Amino acid sequence: MQLTIWTYEGPPHVGAMRVATSMQGLHYVLHAPQGDTYADLLFTMIERRDHRPPVTYTSFQARDLGADTAELLTQTVARAYERFKPQAMLVGESCTAELIQDQPGALAQGMGLPIPVIALELPSYSKKENWGAAETFYQLVRTLLHDLIPPPGSGPRERPAGQPPRANILGPTALGFRCRDDVVEITRLLAQLGIEVNVVAPLGACPYDVRLIPEADFNINLYPEVAHSAVSWLQRTFKMPATKIVPIGVGATREFIAEVAALAGVDPAPVLSKEQPGVAALSASQSRLHWYSRSVDSTYLTGKRVFIFGDATHALAAARIARDEMGFEVVGLGTYAREFAREVRAVAQELGIEALITEDYLEVEAAVAALHPELVLGTQMERHIAKRLGIPCAVISSPVHVQDFPARFAPQMGFEGANVIFDTWIHPLMMGLEEHLLGMFKEDFEFHDQASPSHLGKASLPAATYAAQAGEPRAVASSAPQEAVAAPVAGDDTPHWAPEAEKELSKIPFFVRGKARRNTERFARERGVTTITTETLYDAKAHFGR
Amino acid sequence: MSTAPISSPRQACHPASELTVLRERGQQTVFCGLTGIIWLHRKIQDAFFLIVGSRTCAHLMQSAAGVMIFAEPRFGTALLTERDVAGLADANEELDRICVTLLERRPDISTLFLVGSCPSEIIKLDLSKAAERLNARLGAKVRVLDYSASGLETAFTQGEDVALKSMVPLLPETDAKQLLVVGSMADIVEDQFQRIFTQLGIESVRFFPPRRATDLPPVGKQTALLLAQPFNHSTVRALMARGAQLLSTPYPFGAEGTTAWLQAAANHWGISEAHFAQVTAPLIERARTGLAKYREQLVGKRLFFMPDSQLEIPLARFLQRELGMVLVEVGTPYLDRQMMAPELALLPSGVTLSEGQDVDAQLDRVRASRPDLTVCGLGLANPLEAENLTTKWSIELVFTPIHGYDQAADLAEIFARPLRRRAQLVV
């Protein structure tokens, strides 16, 4: 057992629901107890969908357990088929049904329905939501393309003469972070290169569309968390090449353009020639990020310490943007997606830090508390960790809540995505002038340490902020378990702060104060200093630099 | 399960009304009882609710609790892993480890509820044994209770019922004459009722659940029960088993329901008609003033309740009798005829009641009757709006102060607002 208050991912059957809800003409019968229909709300409320998810639950109750739950399942399948007449059906179980072992997939396949029935085996007690989505999509693609598999030894598909190059966009789903607008942005980019989109799946596709997948020249693996299994199977079976670069950020988008142009056999120059690194002319490029980032008001962003956490795709993209395109210092990088731990570790190593691979948000909170970043880029979860610690935060990855399914066009990918990212990440940070004045004058009644940036309106930071910023241990008797867990407990070897040094520390701008405290204590410990004076503070400052 | 969705209509117990009850089986779109924790952990300030369940349970809690999950929650999930399910780990040892760790870190917790879920029920994890064991181990510092709020056994608000029932054996014994009000209400509403009872001359009034688990009300042969909520049947029966007496009355929604509810207590205490009228007349007048403008907006509007919380019948009674709405169908997840008898007697004859759900069949009826307002859960609300049907999401009724005189107009506003909004928007 594991104590959990927040989970970064739902169970795997929610991943299967995401695939089913993304598509049309596909129905999902889920063997699940009464109450598991809560998952409908993810789609109808958080994503504001205007239709019920195409999911029928058996809704068994205690009284059914004495009877025949298998019978209940076959009746539910039959009625769902009669009512919805889907082109294909997914059949699977939730965590509770997994324990009663009715074999719903096999039962449904034995019913002789005149459509493909895909039996889902999703182990609820060892796997999670993204794995469930990837597995469901993979099984669906395999089943629907089964009779189209070319004989062994066949080469890749020959493009008919006169036909423009075509790509599939694979991976976007319902409840995916900004999938809706990413697809629009990437489709636009491909059009500029003269590449047609063949099929987008699962988002918006029907089973019949899935059967058209092999008619493209290559696949765009837009969201590896969902599409990696299907893409690699298509690569092995249909010899379809696939992209490896996810186009989030200006640099990654440029590389992606070069990559798809090579796969499609087209010349990227018409698009890429205007996108040379260092061309700081606003008019030359489709992206504004690199000019905004080079303009002098962004100078104060240099070296701002940022902590990044999310799914692997978005965390890796954010790390690159943060360092190479914003000029931040990445002090923490992690993911909850164990399947991609290796890739994240490699990038962290390159950044000179150790990757945090965990699904335990208490660990994430402890890491944020220990690192004292000036900005947190994470999920909805980190938003609340950051709020508690009084650190500016922006969301870069699922899990997200309703505000991250916005009405406006808000991609993360492509050049417009980079524009959105620049604005989103900068917004929570204090503006340059205010930051300067706070460093100069500390005793203003309106603008002070514990007021939030004035451009964010009246929201003031929580009272705990000052202590958290200053790196002081929080009360263990707090009413929140995660607070107690994550509270940094001072060790016995923590040097003592002389009152005048403590006072001097409070004059340091609040967003770097936590780091200054930590560095000074480390400096003192390394030198056996037991009482920190004002001199120790400045000695440490000289030693470490800012 | 019978695929025939509807069995033959049954006569209501109440001879005065001829009520048709459709009994349906099929797909249910209700929450499980775990969701009760979302308001109970706020109501009972020194308790911690530890669900023993799967990632689905944890995911439900964070999806339902939305943003609140981060505002210092007093609930969590002991997540069953593969090792627990396969019996490789001793689930009892694991649970003890988690509880002890949790309680060491949270010295402010006075009561720990171990909450059973579907997975823990299926693998037959004995939480009552675990509670016993932990009580022995922890001594007097913390009290450990257990109940099951699985979807297999409970729907939505029944999660409160099973939680309260687990506390009944702990209530001290008393022979004093007292009134015990059963069911979670908003703090402000409790305070209002407390004032009214005092004015009536009923001195000894306690509320259950209490605001602190260490402050449990006593119960005994001289205790009279007034039910604030219609969904706590098993708790009420457990209290009656301890000698308490149930005052049979409609529930305190609207001016009429609240008056009848208070009247039941006043009668039991032998308070004179004149004094009762003197105390309640200005309150009734004020409630009616508040309700008047809503009557204009709601009168004649056709209303369809899908099952959610068991509040449907009392609310339908209020909306029909005090605001002139027309009842198309009133669905409830569970109908306890004894607890609901005074309400059923007030419903117009010929109203269609349904118990349980077969959601697709019920949606067919909604579409066929095209009511002016459909009260339903959030999984159905937006899809129905997209079909140009006005909806009122039902969960709000559990999270809003709606009881008593001074909330009668607020309660009406909840139903009037979506209709007003639809009329106002021109895009």
XYZ file of N, CA and C in Angstrom, chain A residues 294-382:
267
model
N 15.093 38.022 -26.732
C 16.329 38.783 -26.933
C 16.170 40.257 -26.583
N 14.929 40.736 -26.556
C 14.727 42.155 -26.269
C 15.140 42.442 -24.821
N 15.604 43.685 -24.577
C 16.328 43.955 -23.332
C 15.480 43.795 -22.067
N 14.166 43.909 -22.198
C 13.351 43.738 -20.989
C 13.386 42.301 -20.488
N 13.881 41.378 -21.314
C 13.980 39.987 -20.873
C 15.316 39.686 -20.205
N 16.211 40.675 -20.171
C 17.541 40.426 -19.603
C 17.457 39.936 -18.164
N 16.487 40.484 -17.429
C 16.389 40.107 -16.015
C 15.965 38.646 -15.828
N 15.542 37.995 -16.920
C 15.163 36.585 -16.829
C 16.394 35.679 -16.752
N 17.573 36.249 -17.099
C 18.783 35.435 -17.202
C 19.109 34.756 -15.877
N 19.268 33.460 -15.932
C 19.701 32.722 -14.744
C 18.609 32.517 -13.706
N 17.371 32.909 -14.019
C 16.290 32.616 -13.063
C 16.200 31.111 -12.899
N 16.080 30.688 -11.663
C 16.153 29.259 -11.352
C 14.783 28.627 -11.487
N 14.697 27.581 -12.337
C 13.384 27.004 -12.640
C 13.364 25.504 -12.352
N 12.245 25.063 -11.808
C 12.023 23.639 -11.526
C 10.962 23.130 -12.489
N 11.219 21.992 -13.137
C 10.319 21.491 -14.185
C 9.861 20.068 -13.863
N 8.540 19.848 -13.945
C 8.002 18.501 -13.699
C 6.747 18.305 -14.544
N 6.545 17.092 -15.049
C 5.335 16.821 -15.822
C 5.456 15.485 -16.512
N 4.678 15.292 -17.590
C 4.917 14.083 -18.374
C 6.258 14.273 -19.089
N 6.811 13.203 -19.629
C 8.179 13.291 -20.133
C 8.283 14.240 -21.324
N 7.329 14.152 -22.246
C 7.390 14.956 -23.458
C 7.420 16.448 -23.130
N 6.512 16.870 -22.285
C 6.424 18.300 -21.992
C 7.552 18.770 -21.073
N 7.981 17.885 -20.163
C 9.072 18.272 -19.272
C 10.372 18.449 -20.057
N 10.646 17.523 -20.982
C 11.876 17.618 -21.781
C 11.846 18.852 -22.676
N 10.700 19.095 -23.298
C 10.579 20.278 -24.157
C 10.772 21.548 -23.334
N 10.183 21.570 -22.149
C 10.279 22.762 -21.296
C 11.710 23.004 -20.847
N 12.438 21.918 -20.562
C 13.824 22.074 -20.113
C 14.656 22.750 -21.197
N 14.436 22.321 -22.415
C 15.201 22.902 -23.528
C 14.833 24.374 -23.738
N 13.532 24.657 -23.724
C 13.098 26.050 -23.901
C 13.646 26.912 -22.772
N 13.537 26.409 -21.565
C 13.957 27.185 -20.393
C 15.424 27.591 -20.521
N 16.263 26.626 -20.866
C 17.692 26.917 -20.910
C 18.078 27.686 -22.181
N 17.658 27.169 -23.338
C 18.188 27.679 -24.604
C 17.408 28.867 -25.156
N 16.136 28.995 -24.764
C 15.309 30.022 -25.409
C 14.869 31.110 -24.445
N 14.929 30.847 -23.154
C 14.569 31.842 -22.153
C 15.781 32.303 -21.347
N 16.825 31.484 -21.332
C 18.012 31.839 -20.554
C 17.859 31.601 -19.065
N 16.965 30.689 -18.692
C 16.817 30.315 -17.284
C 17.905 29.310 -16.912
N 18.021 29.063 -15.608
C 18.832 27.949 -15.150
C 17.877 26.863 -14.653
N 17.984 25.675 -15.250
C 17.112 24.575 -14.828
C 17.747 23.914 -13.606
N 17.095 24.045 -12.446
C 17.666 23.487 -11.220
C 17.010 22.172 -10.812
N 15.887 21.864 -11.444
C 15.223 20.597 -11.144
C 14.451 20.140 -12.361
N 14.506 18.829 -12.644
C 13.779 18.281 -13.790
C 13.288 16.890 -13.415
N 12.028 16.646 -13.680
C 11.519 15.324 -13.333
C 10.268 14.971 -14.104
N 9.876 13.702 -13.979
C 8.672 13.232 -14.652
C 8.021 12.142 -13.823
N 6.695 11.987 -14.013
C 6.002 10.863 -13.391
C 5.867 9.706 -14.377
N 6.349 9.903 -15.605
C 6.201 8.881 -16.648
C 7.413 7.964 -16.636
N 7.306 6.881 -15.867
C 8.448 5.968 -15.730
C 8.903 5.375 -17.062
N 7.952 5.216 -17.999
C 8.286 4.624 -19.298
C 9.366 5.445 -20.013
N 9.472 6.728 -19.646
C 10.406 7.615 -20.351
C 11.509 8.110 -19.417
N 11.713 7.369 -18.331
C 12.690 7.809 -17.334
C 14.091 7.962 -17.930
N 14.442 7.041 -18.819
C 15.804 7.063 -19.357
C 16.077 8.374 -20.103
N 15.139 8.770 -20.952
C 15.314 10.000 -21.730
C 15.437 11.212 -20.795
N 14.626 11.226 -19.768
C 14.638 12.375 -18.853
C 15.951 12.406 -18.065
N 16.413 11.220 -17.658
C 17.693 11.164 -16.931
C 18.837 11.694 -17.792
N 18.799 11.333 -19.082
C 19.882 11.763 -19.975
C 19.917 13.286 -20.078
N 18.771 13.894 -20.237
C 18.725 15.363 -20.364
C 19.128 16.022 -19.046
N 18.688 15.437 -17.929
C 19.058 15.996 -16.626
C 20.571 15.959 -16.444
N 21.159 14.865 -16.865
C 22.608 14.728 -16.751
C 23.316 15.828 -17.551
N 22.784 16.064 -18.729
C 23.332 17.120 -19.586
C 23.241 18.489 -18.889
N 22.197 18.650 -18.086
C 22.008 19.912 -17.365
C 22.795 19.937 -16.052
N 23.428 18.830 -15.748
C 24.216 18.770 -14.524
C 23.373 18.583 -13.272
N 22.194 18.016 -13.424
C 21.349 17.763 -12.254
C 20.872 16.318 -12.290
N 20.226 15.897 -11.196
C 19.720 14.534 -11.172
C 18.214 14.545 -11.401
N 17.748 13.718 -12.323
C 16.308 13.694 -12.635
C 15.527 13.115 -11.467
N 14.326 13.665 -11.277
C 13.431 13.146 -10.244
C 12.365 12.311 -10.953
N 12.413 10.986 -10.763
C 11.433 10.102 -11.400
C 10.534 9.565 -10.305
N 9.324 10.072 -10.229
C 8.444 9.658 -9.138
C 6.988 9.929 -9.471
N 6.097 9.126 -8.848
C 4.660 9.444 -8.933
C 4.185 10.007 -7.608
N 5.114 10.195 -6.686
C 4.747 10.606 -5.341
C 4.917 12.120 -5.229
N 3.798 12.813 -5.155
C 3.921 14.260 -5.198
C 4.527 14.826 -3.922
N 4.503 14.048 -2.857
C 5.172 14.504 -1.636
C 6.672 14.640 -1.893
N 7.198 13.724 -2.697
C 8.615 13.807 -3.072
C 8.878 15.038 -3.920
N 7.923 15.305 -4.828
C 8.080 16.477 -5.692
C 8.071 17.739 -4.832
N 7.142 17.783 -3.889
C 7.066 18.972 -3.044
C 8.348 19.151 -2.232
N 8.850 18.051 -1.715
C 10.088 18.138 -0.934
C 11.232 18.661 -1.809
N 11.267 18.206 -3.066
C 12.331 18.654 -3.972
C 12.203 20.150 -4.254
N 10.990 20.606 -4.484
C 10.784 22.035 -4.754
C 11.185 22.842 -3.516
N 10.761 22.374 -2.348
C 11.070 23.093 -1.108
C 12.581 23.182 -0.896
N 13.290 22.111 -1.246
C 14.735 22.087 -1.006
C 15.493 22.948 -2.011
N 14.966 23.046 -3.241
C 15.717 23.730 -4.304
C 15.465 25.241 -4.347
N 14.380 25.707 -3.742
C 14.044 27.137 -3.778
C 14.095 27.738 -5.176
N 13.405 27.167 -6.144
C 13.413 27.783 -7.476
C 12.652 29.110 -7.464
N 12.885 29.919 -8.495
C 12.146 31.177 -8.609
C 10.904 31.011 -9.479
N 10.853 29.869 -10.200
C 9.697 29.581 -11.042
C 9.524 28.066 -11.100
N 8.269 27.625 -10.983
C 7.971 26.202 -11.124
C 7.148 26.009 -12.392
N 7.596 25.103 -13.259
C 6.837 24.734 -14.454
C 6.398 23.294 -14.252
N 5.096 23.089 -14.112
C 4.662 21.746 -13.778
C 3.226 21.481 -14.158
N 2.589 20.624 -13.357
C 1.201 20.248 -13.604
C 0.313 21.037 -12.642
N -0.962 20.720 -12.683
C -1.906 21.312 -11.737
C -1.418 21.104 -10.296
N -0.795 19.974 -10.079
C -0.285 19.628 -8.756
C 0.792 20.596 -8.294
N 1.729 20.873 -9.187
C 2.807 21.794 -8.823
C 2.269 23.204 -8.605
